[in-house]
Tab-separated table of C-alpha atoms in Angstrom:
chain	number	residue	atom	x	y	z
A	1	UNK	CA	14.726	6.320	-11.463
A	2	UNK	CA	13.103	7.658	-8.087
A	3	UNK	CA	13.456	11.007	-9.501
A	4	UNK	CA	11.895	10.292	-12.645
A	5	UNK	CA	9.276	8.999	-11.414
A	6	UNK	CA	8.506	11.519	-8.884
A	7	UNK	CA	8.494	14.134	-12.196
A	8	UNK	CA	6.255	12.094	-14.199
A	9	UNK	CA	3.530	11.982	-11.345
A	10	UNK	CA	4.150	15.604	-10.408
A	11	UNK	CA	3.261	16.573	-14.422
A	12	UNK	CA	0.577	14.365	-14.534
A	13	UNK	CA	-0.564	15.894	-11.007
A	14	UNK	CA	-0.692	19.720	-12.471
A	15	UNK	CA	-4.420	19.180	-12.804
A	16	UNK	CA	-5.721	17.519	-9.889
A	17	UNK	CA	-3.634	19.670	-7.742
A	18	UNK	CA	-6.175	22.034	-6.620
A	19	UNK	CA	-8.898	18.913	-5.395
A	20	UNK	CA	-6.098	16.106	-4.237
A	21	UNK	CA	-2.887	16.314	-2.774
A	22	UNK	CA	0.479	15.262	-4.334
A	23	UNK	CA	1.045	12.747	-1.732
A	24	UNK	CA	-2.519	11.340	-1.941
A	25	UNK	CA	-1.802	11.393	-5.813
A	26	UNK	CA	0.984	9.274	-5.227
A	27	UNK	CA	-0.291	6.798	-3.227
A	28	UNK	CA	-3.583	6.351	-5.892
A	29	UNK	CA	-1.436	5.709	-8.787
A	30	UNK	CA	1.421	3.703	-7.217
A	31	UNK	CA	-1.284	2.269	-5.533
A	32	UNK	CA	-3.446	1.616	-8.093
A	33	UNK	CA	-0.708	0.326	-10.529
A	34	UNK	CA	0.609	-1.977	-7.794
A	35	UNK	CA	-3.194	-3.083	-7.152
A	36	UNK	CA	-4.074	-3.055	-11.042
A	37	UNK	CA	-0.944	-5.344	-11.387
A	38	UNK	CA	-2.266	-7.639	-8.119
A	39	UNK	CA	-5.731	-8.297	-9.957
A	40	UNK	CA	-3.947	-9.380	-13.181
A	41	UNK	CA	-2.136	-11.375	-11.307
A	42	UNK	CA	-4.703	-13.186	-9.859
A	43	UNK	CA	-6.939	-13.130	-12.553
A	44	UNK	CA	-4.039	-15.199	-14.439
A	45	UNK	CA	-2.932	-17.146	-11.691
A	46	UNK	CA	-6.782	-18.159	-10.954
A	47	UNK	CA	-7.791	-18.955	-14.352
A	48	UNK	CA	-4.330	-20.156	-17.096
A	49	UNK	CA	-2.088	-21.315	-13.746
A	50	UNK	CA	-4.066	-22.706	-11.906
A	51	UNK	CA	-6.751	-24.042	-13.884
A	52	UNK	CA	-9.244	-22.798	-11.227
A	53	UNK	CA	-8.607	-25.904	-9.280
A	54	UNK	CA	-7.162	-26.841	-5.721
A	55	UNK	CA	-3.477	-26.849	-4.928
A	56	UNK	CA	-2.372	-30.032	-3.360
A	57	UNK	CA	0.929	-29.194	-1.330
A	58	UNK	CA	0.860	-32.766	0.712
A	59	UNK	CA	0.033	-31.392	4.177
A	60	UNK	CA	-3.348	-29.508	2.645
A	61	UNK	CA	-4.802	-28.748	0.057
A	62	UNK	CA	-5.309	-24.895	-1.156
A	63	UNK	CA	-8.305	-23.521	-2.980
A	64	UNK	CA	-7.591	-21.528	-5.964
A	65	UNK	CA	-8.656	-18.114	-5.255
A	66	UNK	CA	-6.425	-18.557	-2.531
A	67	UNK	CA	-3.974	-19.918	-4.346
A	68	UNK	CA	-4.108	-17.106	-6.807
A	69	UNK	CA	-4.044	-14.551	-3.756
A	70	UNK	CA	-0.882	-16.103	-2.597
A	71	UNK	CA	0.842	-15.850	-5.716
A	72	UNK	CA	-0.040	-11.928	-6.367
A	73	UNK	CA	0.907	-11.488	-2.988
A	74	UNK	CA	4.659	-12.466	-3.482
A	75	UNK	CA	4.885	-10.471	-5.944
A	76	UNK	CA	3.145	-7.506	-4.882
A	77	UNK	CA	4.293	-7.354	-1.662
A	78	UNK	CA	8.278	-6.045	-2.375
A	79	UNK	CA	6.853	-3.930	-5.184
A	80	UNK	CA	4.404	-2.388	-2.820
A	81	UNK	CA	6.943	-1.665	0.027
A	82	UNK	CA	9.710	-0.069	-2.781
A	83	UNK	CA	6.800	2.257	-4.724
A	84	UNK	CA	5.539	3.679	-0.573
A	85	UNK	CA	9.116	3.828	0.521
A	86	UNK	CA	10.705	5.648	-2.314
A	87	UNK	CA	7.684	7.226	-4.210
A	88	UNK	CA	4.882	8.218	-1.887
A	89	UNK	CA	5.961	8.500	1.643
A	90	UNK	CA	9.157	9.938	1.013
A	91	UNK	CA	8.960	12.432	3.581
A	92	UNK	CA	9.201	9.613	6.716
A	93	UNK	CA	12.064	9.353	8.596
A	94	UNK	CA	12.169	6.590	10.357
A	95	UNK	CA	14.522	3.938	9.821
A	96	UNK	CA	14.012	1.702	6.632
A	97	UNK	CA	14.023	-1.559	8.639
A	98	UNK	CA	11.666	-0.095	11.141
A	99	UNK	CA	9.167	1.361	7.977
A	100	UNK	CA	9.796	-2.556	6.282
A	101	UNK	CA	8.735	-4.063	9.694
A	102	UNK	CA	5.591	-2.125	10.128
A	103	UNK	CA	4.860	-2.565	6.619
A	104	UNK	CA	4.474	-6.281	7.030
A	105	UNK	CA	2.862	-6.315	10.282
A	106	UNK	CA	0.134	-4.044	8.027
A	107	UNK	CA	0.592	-6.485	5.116
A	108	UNK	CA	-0.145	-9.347	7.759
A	109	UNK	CA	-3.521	-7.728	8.491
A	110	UNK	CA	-3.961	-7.413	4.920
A	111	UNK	CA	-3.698	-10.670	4.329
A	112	UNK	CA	-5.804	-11.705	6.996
A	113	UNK	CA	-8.411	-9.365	5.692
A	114	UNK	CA	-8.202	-10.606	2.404
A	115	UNK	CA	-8.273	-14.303	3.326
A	116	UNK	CA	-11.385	-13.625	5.291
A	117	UNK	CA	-13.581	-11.384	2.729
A	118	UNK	CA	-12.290	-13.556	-0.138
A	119	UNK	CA	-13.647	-16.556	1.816
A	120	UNK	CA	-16.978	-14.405	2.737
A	121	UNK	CA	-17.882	-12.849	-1.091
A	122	UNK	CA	-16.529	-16.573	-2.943
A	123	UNK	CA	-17.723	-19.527	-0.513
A	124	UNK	CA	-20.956	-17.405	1.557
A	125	UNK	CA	-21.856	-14.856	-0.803
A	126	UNK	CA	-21.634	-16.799	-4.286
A	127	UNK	CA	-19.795	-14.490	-5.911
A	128	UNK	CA	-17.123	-15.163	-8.497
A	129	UNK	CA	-13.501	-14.664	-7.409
A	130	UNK	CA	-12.720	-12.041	-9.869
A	131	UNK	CA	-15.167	-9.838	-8.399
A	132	UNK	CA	-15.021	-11.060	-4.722
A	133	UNK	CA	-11.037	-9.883	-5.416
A	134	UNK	CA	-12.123	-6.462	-6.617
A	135	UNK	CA	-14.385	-5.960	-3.620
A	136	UNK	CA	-11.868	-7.492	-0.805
A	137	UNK	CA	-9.101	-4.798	-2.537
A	138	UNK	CA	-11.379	-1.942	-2.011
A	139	UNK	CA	-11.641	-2.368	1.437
A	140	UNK	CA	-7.968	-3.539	2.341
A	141	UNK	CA	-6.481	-0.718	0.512
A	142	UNK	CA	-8.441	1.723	2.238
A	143	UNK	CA	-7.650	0.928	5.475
A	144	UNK	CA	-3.849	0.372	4.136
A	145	UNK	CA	-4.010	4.003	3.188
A	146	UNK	CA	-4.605	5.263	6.681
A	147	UNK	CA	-2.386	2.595	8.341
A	148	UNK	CA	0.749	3.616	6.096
A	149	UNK	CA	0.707	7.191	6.334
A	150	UNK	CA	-0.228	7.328	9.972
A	151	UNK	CA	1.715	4.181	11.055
A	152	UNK	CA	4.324	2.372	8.556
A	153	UNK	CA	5.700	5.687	7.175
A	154	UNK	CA	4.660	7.932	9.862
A	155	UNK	CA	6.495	11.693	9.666
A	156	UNK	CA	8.484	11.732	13.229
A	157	UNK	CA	9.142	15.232	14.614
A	158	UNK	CA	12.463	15.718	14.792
A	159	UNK	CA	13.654	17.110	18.162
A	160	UNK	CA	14.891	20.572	17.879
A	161	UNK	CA	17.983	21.525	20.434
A	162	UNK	CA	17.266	24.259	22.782
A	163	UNK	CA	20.024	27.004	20.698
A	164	UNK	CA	17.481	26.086	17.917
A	165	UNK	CA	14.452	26.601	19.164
A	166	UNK	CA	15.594	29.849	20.376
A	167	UNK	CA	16.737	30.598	16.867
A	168	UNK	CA	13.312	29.886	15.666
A	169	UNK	CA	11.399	31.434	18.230
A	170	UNK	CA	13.605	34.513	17.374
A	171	UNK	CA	12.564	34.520	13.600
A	172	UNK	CA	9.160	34.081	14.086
A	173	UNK	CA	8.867	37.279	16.391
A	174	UNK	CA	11.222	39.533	13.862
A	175	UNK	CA	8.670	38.527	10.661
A	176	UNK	CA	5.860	39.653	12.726
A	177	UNK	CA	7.331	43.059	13.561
């Protein structure tokens, strides 16, 4: 399934190739279908689940667009993790339980973030959840972006022995003669 995957985006990539690259491709549309799928999500959960009103759970009580948020989360979360671990950063090698355990300390700021500019754009700014949702994504998956591929699923170098490094030092001078 990886692999198919991985092909489809790699066609669909042929023309974008020269102005974005593949792993930056990935990331959009994995991305984007993971954040597409968030929204709708919501936008369901707010409005036909909820009924846009509060959530009682007997030690508080939950506001919808909250509500909503938590619900997309759970199910955006392991989807999330699976499409960066096996589709876009495929070239990290750390550990998976290390890469799962960075990704939710990320995801924890995430949801922090969205928590607070979900509470800023609905209950300060007036606007309507739908759209306070689209705005709070924009700026958590930007700063997702950078965190994953410089943090969660960071590229280690991988130490090279000392017979190895000779080796390479050894090729690189015999190509430039």
């Amino acid at each position: 399934m990886q692999q198919l995957i991985l092909n489809i985006l790699q066609f669909f990539h042929k023309p974008f190739e020269k102005i974005i690259p593949f792993q930056t491709f990935k990331y959009v549309v994995c991305g984007g279908g993971n954040t597409l799928l968030d929204i709708v999500i919501f936008f369901i959960s707010y409005n036909f689940i909820l009924g846009k009103a509060n959530t009682d759970l007997g030690f508080m009580v939950v506001s919808p667009h909250i509500m909503a948020f938590i619900i997309s989360f759970c199910i955006t979360f392991p989807s999330g993790f699976l499409l960066s671990k096996y589709i876009t950063f495929t070239e990290s090698n750390l550990r998976g339980r290390v890469q799962l355990f960075r990704y939710f300390l990320l995801v924890a700021f995430c949801i922090l973030f969205n928590y607070v500019f979900l509470k800023v754009f609905v209950e300060y700014c007036g606007f309507y959840p739908t759209i306070s949702k689209i705005l709070t994504t924009i700026i958590v998956v930007s700063f997702s972006y950078v965190t994953q591929k410089r943090f969660t699923f960071k590229e280690q170098p991988v130490p090279v022995s000392e017979p190895q490094a000779i080796e390479v030092m050894a090729e690189d001078q015999s190509g430039r003669l």
